[in-house]
GROMACS .gro file of C-alpha atoms in nm:
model
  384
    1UNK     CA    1  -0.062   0.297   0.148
    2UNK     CA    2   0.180   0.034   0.053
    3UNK     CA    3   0.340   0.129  -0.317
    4UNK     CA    4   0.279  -0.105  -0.568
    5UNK     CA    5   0.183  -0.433  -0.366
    6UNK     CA    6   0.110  -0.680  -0.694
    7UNK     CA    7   0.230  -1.016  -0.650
    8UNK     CA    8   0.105  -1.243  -0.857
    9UNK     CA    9  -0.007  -1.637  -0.773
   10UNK     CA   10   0.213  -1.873  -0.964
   11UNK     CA   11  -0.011  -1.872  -1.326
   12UNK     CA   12  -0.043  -1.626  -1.606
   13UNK     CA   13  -0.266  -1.371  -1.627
   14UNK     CA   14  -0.402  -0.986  -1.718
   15UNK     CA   15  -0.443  -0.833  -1.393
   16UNK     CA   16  -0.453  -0.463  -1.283
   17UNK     CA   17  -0.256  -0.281  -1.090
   18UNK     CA   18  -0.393  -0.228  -0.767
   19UNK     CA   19  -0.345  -0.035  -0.482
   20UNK     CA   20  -0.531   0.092  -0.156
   21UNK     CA   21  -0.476   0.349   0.148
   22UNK     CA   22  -0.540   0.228   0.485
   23UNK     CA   23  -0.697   0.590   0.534
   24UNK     CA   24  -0.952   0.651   0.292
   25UNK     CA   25  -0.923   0.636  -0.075
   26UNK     CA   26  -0.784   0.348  -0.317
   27UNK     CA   27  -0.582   0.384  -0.628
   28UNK     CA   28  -0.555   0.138  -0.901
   29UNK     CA   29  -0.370   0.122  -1.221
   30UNK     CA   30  -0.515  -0.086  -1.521
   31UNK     CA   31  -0.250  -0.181  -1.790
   32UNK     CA   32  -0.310  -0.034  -2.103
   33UNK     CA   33  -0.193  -0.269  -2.318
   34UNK     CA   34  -0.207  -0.686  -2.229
   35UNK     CA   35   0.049  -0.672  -2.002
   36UNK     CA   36   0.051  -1.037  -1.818
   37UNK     CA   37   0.201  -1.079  -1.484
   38UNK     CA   38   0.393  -1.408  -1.504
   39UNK     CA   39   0.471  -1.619  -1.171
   40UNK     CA   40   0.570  -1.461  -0.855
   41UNK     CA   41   0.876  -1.280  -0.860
   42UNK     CA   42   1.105  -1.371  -0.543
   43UNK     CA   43   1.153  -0.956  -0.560
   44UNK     CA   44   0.847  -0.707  -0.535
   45UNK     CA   45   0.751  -0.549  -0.844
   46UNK     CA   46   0.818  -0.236  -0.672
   47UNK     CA   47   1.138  -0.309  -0.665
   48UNK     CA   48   1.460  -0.036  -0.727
   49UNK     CA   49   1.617  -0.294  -0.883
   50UNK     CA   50   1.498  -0.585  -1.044
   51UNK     CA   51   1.169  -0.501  -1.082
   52UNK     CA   52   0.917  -0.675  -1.342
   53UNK     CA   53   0.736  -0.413  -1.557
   54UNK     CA   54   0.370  -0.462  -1.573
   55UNK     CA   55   0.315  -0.258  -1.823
   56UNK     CA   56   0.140   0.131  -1.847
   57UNK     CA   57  -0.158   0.282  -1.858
   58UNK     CA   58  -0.411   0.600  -1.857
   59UNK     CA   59  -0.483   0.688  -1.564
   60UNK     CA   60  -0.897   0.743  -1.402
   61UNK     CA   61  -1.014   0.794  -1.041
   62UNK     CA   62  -1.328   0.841  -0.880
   63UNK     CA   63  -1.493   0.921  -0.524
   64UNK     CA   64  -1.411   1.138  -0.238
   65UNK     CA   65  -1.174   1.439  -0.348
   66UNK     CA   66  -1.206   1.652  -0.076
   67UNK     CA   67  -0.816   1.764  -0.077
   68UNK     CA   68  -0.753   1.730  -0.448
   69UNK     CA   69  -0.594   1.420  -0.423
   70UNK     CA   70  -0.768   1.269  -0.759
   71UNK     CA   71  -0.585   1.533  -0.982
   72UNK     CA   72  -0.883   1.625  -1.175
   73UNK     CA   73  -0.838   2.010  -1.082
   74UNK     CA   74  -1.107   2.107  -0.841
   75UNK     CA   75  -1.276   1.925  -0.513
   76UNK     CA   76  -1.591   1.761  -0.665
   77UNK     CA   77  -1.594   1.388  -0.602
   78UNK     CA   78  -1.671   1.129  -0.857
   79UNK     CA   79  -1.885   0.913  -0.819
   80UNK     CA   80  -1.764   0.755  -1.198
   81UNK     CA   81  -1.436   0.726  -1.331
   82UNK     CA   82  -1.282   0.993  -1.479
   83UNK     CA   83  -0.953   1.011  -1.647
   84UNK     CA   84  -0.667   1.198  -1.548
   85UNK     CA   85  -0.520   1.428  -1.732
   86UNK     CA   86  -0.426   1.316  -2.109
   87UNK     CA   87  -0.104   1.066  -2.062
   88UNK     CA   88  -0.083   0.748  -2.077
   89UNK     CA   89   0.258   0.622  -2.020
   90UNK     CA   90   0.152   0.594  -1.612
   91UNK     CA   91   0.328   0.295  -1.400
   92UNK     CA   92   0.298   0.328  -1.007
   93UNK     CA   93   0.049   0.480  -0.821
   94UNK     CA   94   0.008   0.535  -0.454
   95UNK     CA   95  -0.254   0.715  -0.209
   96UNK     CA   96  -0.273   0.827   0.128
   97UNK     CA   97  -0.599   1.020   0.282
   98UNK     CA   98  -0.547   1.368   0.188
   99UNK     CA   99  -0.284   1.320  -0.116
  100UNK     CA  100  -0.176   1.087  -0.421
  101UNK     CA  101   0.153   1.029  -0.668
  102UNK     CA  102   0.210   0.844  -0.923
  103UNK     CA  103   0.560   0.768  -1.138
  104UNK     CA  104   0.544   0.807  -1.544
  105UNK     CA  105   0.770   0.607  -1.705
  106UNK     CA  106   1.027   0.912  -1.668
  107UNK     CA  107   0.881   1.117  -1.347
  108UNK     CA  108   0.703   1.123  -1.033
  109UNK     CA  109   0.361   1.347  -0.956
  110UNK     CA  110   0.169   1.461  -0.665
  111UNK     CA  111  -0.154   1.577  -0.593
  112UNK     CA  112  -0.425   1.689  -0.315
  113UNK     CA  113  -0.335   1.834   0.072
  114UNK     CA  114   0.025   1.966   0.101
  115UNK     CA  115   0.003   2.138   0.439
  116UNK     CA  116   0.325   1.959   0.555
  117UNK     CA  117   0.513   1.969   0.227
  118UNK     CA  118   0.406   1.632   0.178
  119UNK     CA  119   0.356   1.673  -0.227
  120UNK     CA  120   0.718   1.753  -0.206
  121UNK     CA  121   0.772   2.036  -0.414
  122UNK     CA  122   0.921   2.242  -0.203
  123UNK     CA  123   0.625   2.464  -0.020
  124UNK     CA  124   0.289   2.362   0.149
  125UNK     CA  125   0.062   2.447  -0.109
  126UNK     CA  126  -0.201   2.240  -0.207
  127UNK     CA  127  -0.230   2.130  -0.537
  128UNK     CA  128  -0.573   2.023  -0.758
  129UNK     CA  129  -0.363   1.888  -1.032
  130UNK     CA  130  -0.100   1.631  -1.055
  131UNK     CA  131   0.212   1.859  -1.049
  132UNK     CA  132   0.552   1.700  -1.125
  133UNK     CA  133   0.779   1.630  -0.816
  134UNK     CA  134   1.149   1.775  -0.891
  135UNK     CA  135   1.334   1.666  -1.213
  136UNK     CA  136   1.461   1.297  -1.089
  137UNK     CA  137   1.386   1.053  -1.403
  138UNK     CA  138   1.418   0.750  -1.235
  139UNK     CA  139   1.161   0.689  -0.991
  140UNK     CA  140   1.100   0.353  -0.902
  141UNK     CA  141   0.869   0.264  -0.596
  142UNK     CA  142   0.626   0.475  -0.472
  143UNK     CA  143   0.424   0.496  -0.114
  144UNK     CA  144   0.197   0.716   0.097
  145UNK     CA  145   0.125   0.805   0.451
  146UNK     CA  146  -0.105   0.963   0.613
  147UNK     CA  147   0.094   1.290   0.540
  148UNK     CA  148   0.417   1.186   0.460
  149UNK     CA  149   0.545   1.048   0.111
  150UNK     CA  150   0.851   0.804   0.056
  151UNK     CA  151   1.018   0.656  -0.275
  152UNK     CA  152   1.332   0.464  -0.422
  153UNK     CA  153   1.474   0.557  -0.726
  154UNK     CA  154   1.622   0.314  -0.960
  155UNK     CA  155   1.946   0.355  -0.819
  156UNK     CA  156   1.798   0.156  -0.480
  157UNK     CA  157   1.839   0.459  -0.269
  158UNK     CA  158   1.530   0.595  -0.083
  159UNK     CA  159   1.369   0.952  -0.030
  160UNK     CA  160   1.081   1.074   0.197
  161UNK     CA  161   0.954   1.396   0.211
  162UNK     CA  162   0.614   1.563   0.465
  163UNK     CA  163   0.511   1.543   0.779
  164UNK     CA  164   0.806   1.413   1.030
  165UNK     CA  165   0.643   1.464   1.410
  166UNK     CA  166   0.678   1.117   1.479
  167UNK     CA  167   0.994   1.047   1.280
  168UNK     CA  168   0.843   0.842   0.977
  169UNK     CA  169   1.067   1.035   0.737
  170UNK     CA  170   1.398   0.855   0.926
  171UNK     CA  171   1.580   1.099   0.873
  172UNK     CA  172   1.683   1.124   1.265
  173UNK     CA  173   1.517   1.449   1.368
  174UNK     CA  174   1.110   1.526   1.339
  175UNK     CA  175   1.166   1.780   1.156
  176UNK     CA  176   0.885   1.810   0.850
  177UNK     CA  177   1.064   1.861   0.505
  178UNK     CA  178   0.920   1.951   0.168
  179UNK     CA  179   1.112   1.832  -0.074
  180UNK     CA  180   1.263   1.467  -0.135
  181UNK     CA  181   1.565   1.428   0.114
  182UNK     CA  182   1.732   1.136   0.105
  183UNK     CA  183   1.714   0.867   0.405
  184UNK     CA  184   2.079   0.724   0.493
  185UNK     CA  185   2.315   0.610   0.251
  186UNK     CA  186   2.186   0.259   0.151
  187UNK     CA  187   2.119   0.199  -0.189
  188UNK     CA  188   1.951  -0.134  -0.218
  189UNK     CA  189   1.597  -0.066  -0.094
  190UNK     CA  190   1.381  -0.299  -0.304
  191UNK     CA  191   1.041  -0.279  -0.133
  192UNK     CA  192   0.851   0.035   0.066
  193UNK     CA  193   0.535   0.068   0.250
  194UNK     CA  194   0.415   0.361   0.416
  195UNK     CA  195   0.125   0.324   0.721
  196UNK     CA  196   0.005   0.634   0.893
  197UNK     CA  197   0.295   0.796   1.089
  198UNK     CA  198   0.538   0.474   1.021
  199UNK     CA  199   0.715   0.343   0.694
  200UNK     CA  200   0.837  -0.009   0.642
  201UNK     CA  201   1.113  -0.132   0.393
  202UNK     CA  202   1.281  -0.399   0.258
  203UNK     CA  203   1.653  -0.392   0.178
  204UNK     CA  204   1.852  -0.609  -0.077
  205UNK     CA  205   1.940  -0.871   0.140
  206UNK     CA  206   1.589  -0.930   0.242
  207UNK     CA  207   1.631  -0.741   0.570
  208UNK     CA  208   1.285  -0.541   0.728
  209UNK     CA  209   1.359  -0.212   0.862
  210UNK     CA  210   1.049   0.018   0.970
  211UNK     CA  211   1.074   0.378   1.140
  212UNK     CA  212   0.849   0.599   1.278
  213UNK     CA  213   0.497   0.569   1.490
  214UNK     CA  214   0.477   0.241   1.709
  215UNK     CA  215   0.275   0.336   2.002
  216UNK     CA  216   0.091   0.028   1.921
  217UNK     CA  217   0.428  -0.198   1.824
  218UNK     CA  218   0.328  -0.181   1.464
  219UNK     CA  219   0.706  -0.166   1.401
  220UNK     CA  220   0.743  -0.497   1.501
  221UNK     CA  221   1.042  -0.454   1.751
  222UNK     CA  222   0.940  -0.563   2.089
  223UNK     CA  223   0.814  -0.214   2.207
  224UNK     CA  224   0.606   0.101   2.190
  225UNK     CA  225   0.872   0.350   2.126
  226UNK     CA  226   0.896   0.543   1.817
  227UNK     CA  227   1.198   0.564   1.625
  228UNK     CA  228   1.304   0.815   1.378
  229UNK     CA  229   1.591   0.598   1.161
  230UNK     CA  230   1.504   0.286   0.976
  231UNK     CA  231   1.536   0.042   1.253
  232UNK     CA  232   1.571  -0.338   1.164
  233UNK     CA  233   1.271  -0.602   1.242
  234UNK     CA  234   1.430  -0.963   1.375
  235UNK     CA  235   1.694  -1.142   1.132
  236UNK     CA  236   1.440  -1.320   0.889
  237UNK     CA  237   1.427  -1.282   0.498
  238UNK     CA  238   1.147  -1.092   0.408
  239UNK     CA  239   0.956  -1.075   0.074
  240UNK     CA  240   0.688  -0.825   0.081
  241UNK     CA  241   0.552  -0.560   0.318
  242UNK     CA  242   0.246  -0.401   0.388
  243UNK     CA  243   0.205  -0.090   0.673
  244UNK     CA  244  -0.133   0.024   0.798
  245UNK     CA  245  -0.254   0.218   1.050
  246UNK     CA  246  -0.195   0.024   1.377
  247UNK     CA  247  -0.085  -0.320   1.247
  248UNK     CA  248   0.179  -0.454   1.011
  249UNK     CA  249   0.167  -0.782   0.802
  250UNK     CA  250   0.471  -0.894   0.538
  251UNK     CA  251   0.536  -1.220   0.386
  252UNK     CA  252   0.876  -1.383   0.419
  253UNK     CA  253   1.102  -1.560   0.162
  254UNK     CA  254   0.955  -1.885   0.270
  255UNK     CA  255   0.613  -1.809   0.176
  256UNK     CA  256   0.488  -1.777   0.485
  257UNK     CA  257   0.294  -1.464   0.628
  258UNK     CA  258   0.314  -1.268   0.973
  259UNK     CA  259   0.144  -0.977   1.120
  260UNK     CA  260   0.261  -0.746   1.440
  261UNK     CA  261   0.068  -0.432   1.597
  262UNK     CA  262  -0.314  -0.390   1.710
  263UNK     CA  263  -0.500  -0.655   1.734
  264UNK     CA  264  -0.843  -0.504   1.853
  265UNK     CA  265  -1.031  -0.658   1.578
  266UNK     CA  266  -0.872  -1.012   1.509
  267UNK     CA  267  -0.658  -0.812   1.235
  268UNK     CA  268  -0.348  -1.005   1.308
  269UNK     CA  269  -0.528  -1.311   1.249
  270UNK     CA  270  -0.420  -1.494   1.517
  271UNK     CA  271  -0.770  -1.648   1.661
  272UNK     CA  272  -0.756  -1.388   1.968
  273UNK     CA  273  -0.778  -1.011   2.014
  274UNK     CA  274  -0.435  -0.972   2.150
  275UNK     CA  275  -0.181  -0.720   2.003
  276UNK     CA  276   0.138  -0.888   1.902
  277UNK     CA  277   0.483  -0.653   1.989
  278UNK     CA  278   0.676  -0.877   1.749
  279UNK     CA  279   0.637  -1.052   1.420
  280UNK     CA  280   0.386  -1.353   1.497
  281UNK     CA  281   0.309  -1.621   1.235
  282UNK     CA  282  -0.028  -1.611   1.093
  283UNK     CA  283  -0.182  -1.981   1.117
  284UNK     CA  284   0.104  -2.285   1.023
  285UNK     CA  285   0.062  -2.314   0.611
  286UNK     CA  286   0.277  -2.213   0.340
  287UNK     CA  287   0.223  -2.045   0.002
  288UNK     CA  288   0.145  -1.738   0.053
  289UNK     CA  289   0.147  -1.452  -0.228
  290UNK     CA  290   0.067  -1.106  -0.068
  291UNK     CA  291  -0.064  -0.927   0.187
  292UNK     CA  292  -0.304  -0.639   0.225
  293UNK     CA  293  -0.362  -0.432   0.558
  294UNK     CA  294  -0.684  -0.213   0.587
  295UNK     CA  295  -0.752   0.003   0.880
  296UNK     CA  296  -0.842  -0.262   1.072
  297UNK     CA  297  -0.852  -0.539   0.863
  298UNK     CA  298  -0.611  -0.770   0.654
  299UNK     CA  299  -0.669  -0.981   0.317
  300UNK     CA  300  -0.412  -1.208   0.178
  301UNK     CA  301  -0.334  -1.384  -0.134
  302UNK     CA  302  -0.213  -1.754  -0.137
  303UNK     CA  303   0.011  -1.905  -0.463
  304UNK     CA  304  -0.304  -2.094  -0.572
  305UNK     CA  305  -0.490  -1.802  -0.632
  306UNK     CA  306  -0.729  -1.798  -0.346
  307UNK     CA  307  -0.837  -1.511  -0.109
  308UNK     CA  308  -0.822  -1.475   0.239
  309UNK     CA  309  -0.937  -1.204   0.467
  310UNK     CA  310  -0.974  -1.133   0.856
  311UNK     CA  311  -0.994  -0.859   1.131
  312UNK     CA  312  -1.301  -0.565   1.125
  313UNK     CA  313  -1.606  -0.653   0.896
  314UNK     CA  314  -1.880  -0.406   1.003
  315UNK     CA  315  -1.885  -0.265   0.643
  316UNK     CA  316  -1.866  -0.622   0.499
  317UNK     CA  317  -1.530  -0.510   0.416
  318UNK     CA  318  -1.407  -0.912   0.418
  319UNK     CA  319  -1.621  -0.968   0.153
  320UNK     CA  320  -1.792  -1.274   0.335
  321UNK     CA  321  -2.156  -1.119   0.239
  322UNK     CA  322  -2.205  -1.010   0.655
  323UNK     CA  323  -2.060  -0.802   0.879
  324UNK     CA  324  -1.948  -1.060   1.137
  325UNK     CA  325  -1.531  -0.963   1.234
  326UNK     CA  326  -1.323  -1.233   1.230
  327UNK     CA  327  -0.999  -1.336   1.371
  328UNK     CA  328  -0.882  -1.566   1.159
  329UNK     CA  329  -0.834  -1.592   0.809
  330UNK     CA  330  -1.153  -1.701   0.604
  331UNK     CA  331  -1.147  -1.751   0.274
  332UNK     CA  332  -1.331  -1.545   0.044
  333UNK     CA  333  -1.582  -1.752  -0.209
  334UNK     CA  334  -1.396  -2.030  -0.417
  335UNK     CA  335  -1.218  -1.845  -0.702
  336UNK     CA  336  -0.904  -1.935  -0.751
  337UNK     CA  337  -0.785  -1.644  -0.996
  338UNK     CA  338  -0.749  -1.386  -0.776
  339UNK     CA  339  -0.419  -1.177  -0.910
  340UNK     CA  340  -0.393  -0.901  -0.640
  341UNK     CA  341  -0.602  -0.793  -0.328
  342UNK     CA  342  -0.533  -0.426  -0.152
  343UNK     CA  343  -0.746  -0.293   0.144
  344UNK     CA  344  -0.852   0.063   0.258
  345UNK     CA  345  -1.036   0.177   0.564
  346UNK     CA  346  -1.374   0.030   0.520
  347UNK     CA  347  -1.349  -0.174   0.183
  348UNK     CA  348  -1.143  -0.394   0.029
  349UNK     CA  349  -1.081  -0.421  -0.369
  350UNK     CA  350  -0.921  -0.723  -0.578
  351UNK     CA  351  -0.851  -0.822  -0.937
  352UNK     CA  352  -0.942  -1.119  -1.146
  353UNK     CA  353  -0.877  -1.111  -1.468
  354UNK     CA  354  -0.787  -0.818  -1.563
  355UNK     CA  355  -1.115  -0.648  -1.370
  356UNK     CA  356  -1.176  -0.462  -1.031
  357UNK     CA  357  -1.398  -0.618  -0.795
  358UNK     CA  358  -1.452  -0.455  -0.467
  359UNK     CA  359  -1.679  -0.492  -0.151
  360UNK     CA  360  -1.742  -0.300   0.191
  361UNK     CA  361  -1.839   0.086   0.190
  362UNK     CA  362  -1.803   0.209  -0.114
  363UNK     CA  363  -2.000   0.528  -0.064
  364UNK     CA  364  -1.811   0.622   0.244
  365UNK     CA  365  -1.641   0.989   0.290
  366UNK     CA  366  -1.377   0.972   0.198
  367UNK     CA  367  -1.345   0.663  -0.070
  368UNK     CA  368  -1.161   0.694  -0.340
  369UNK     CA  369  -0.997   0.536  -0.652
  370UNK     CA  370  -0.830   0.531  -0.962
  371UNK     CA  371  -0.757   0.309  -1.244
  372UNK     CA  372  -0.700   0.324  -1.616
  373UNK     CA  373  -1.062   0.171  -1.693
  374UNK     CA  374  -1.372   0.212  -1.544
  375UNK     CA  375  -1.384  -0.001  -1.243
  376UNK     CA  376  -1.621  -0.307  -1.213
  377UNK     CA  377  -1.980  -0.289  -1.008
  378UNK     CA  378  -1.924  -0.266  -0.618
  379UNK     CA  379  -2.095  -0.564  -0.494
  380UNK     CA  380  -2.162  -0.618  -0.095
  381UNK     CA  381  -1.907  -0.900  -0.109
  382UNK     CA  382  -1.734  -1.098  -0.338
  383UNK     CA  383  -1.860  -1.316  -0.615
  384UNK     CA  384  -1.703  -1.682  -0.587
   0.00000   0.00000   0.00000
């Protein structure tokens, strides 16, 4: 549910932009044009500020759309691509289980399940088509929760907007809203990742704050009590984020990579089944590009290009070719290309060279996807 998590290893290359929900479905944006991602920017590409432009795109999307949340107008999945709609001037997507948005160069749209205003135009209606969010033209990052939505603008300030029970808005009440209300007064958010009933972000100074859900210390802060303002994680410098539904994982400035939360399945990959209440190192190397968090599972991306994955495998989700968990990172075939890597419930898709490769369940309820090109074959795990 994490809004635009594409970090690139330190080469040139066409790559897609690629994003899944820890719930069910997976988005993915394919540049139109040959846009090239070039080295890894020290600030995410989702950036307020700052941010690298990977070019735009028509927008397709395929599989479950049981609550509208493909934008096709009406509740048939797909079990093809299909585009969406007739522009092609799209730049961010994000999707949680029940709903979807994605930012046009000058606007922001929502689709699918709205029953807690999470669309955020300003009732609970449920939409079948993506409908334009308020009149803001400068929408930056985008990410999705379970039923709760969050964004910067270009200005660096942040907005959520949904379901608020447990807080995840941080707005400092858990009271549900339906339309984009702005959280605090900072204006420097760079980076924004949204897990079930919890939202991470990263600051302009490099600070982690996260809010919301933590009955199983996915907020990284040394309990299991929610909170309902952005609360800050430790004093490190943090690069990237990625929230999930039970577990947390976010690279630092120094390339390394940690993970916090459940640990039921290895997802933490920390050789054990322990959950972690604070930010725990994962294994003692460097280099690391990016981080994806399934449901219960995590992949990773390393500066060289390889790709690493860990936690739940019953759906061959890892992409190791068996269903074996594990609980510490593996790495997936030999490839060395790999350009981006984001995970969903069961499954787990990637991009090489400018195409979509994914593996795990790709016929389960609830899967489902979009991209501006036809996606590549669904393979039961990934080709070295």
């Amino acid at each position: 549910m994490r809004t635009d998590r594409r970090r690139a290893a330190r080469f040139t290359r066409v790559a897609a932009l690629l994003s899944v929900a820890i719930g069910f479905p997976v988005i993915a944006l394919l540049p139109s044009a040959s846009a090239e991602l070039s080295g890894r920017s020290t600030v995410p590409a989702s950036a307020a500020k700052s941010a690298e432009e990977f070019g735009i795109g028509r927008l397709y999307a395929w599989g479950d759309n049981a609550g509208g949340q493909l934008g096709l107008g009406d509740k048939t999945d797909r079990s093809s691509a299909t585009q969406v709609g007739t522009f092609s001037d799209w730049q961010r997507v994000a999707v949680g289980p029940g709903h979807s948005c994605a930012a046009r160069l000058d606007s922001l749209w929502c689709s699918g399940m709205n029953n807690f205003g999470q669309l955020g135009l300003g009732d609970n209606t449920q939409r079948l088509t993506m409908t334009r969010v308020g009149a803001s033209t400068t929408w930056a990052a985008i990410a999705v929760g379970e039923n709760h939505t969050c964004a910067t603008r270009a200005s660096g300030t942040l907005y959520c907007w949904g379901r608020n029970q447990l807080g995840q808005l941080g707005l400092g009440d858990t009271v549900n809203r339906n339309t984009p209300v702005q959280v605090g007064t900072a204006s420097d958010w760079v980076a924004l990742s949204a897990g079930f009933d919890y939202t991470c972000g990263i600051r302009g100074d490099r600070t982690l704050w996260c809010w919301g859900r933590n009955t199983n210390y996915q907020l990284g802060l040394g309990d299991n009590v929610n909170r309902n303002v952005p609360t800050r994680v430790g004093t490190a410098d943090w690069a990237d984020i990625a929230a999930s539904f039970t577990h947390t994982c976010g690279t630092r400035m120094d390339q390394t990579l940690w993970c916090w939360g459940e640990n039921t399945y290895g997802q933490l990959g920390q050789g054990d089944n322990v959950d972690r209440t604070d930010p725990v190192q994962v294994g003692t190397g460097i280099a690391w590009a990016s981080a994806a968090t399934g449901r219960l599972h995590t992949c990773a991306t390393r500066l060289n290009g390889t790709l690493w994955c860990w936690g739940r495998n019953a759906s061959g989700q890892l992409g190791l070719g068996d269903a074996t968990d594990r609980n510490s990172p593996l790495q997936v075939g030999t490839a060395t290309y790999w350009a981006t890597v984001s995970a969903g419930r069961a499954h787990t898709c990637g991009v090489r060279v400018g195409n979509i490769v994914c593996a795990g369940a790709p016929t389960q309820t609830g899967s489902s996807a979009w991209a501006t090109r036809p996606p590549a074959t669904h393979p039961p795990s990934f080709p070295a």
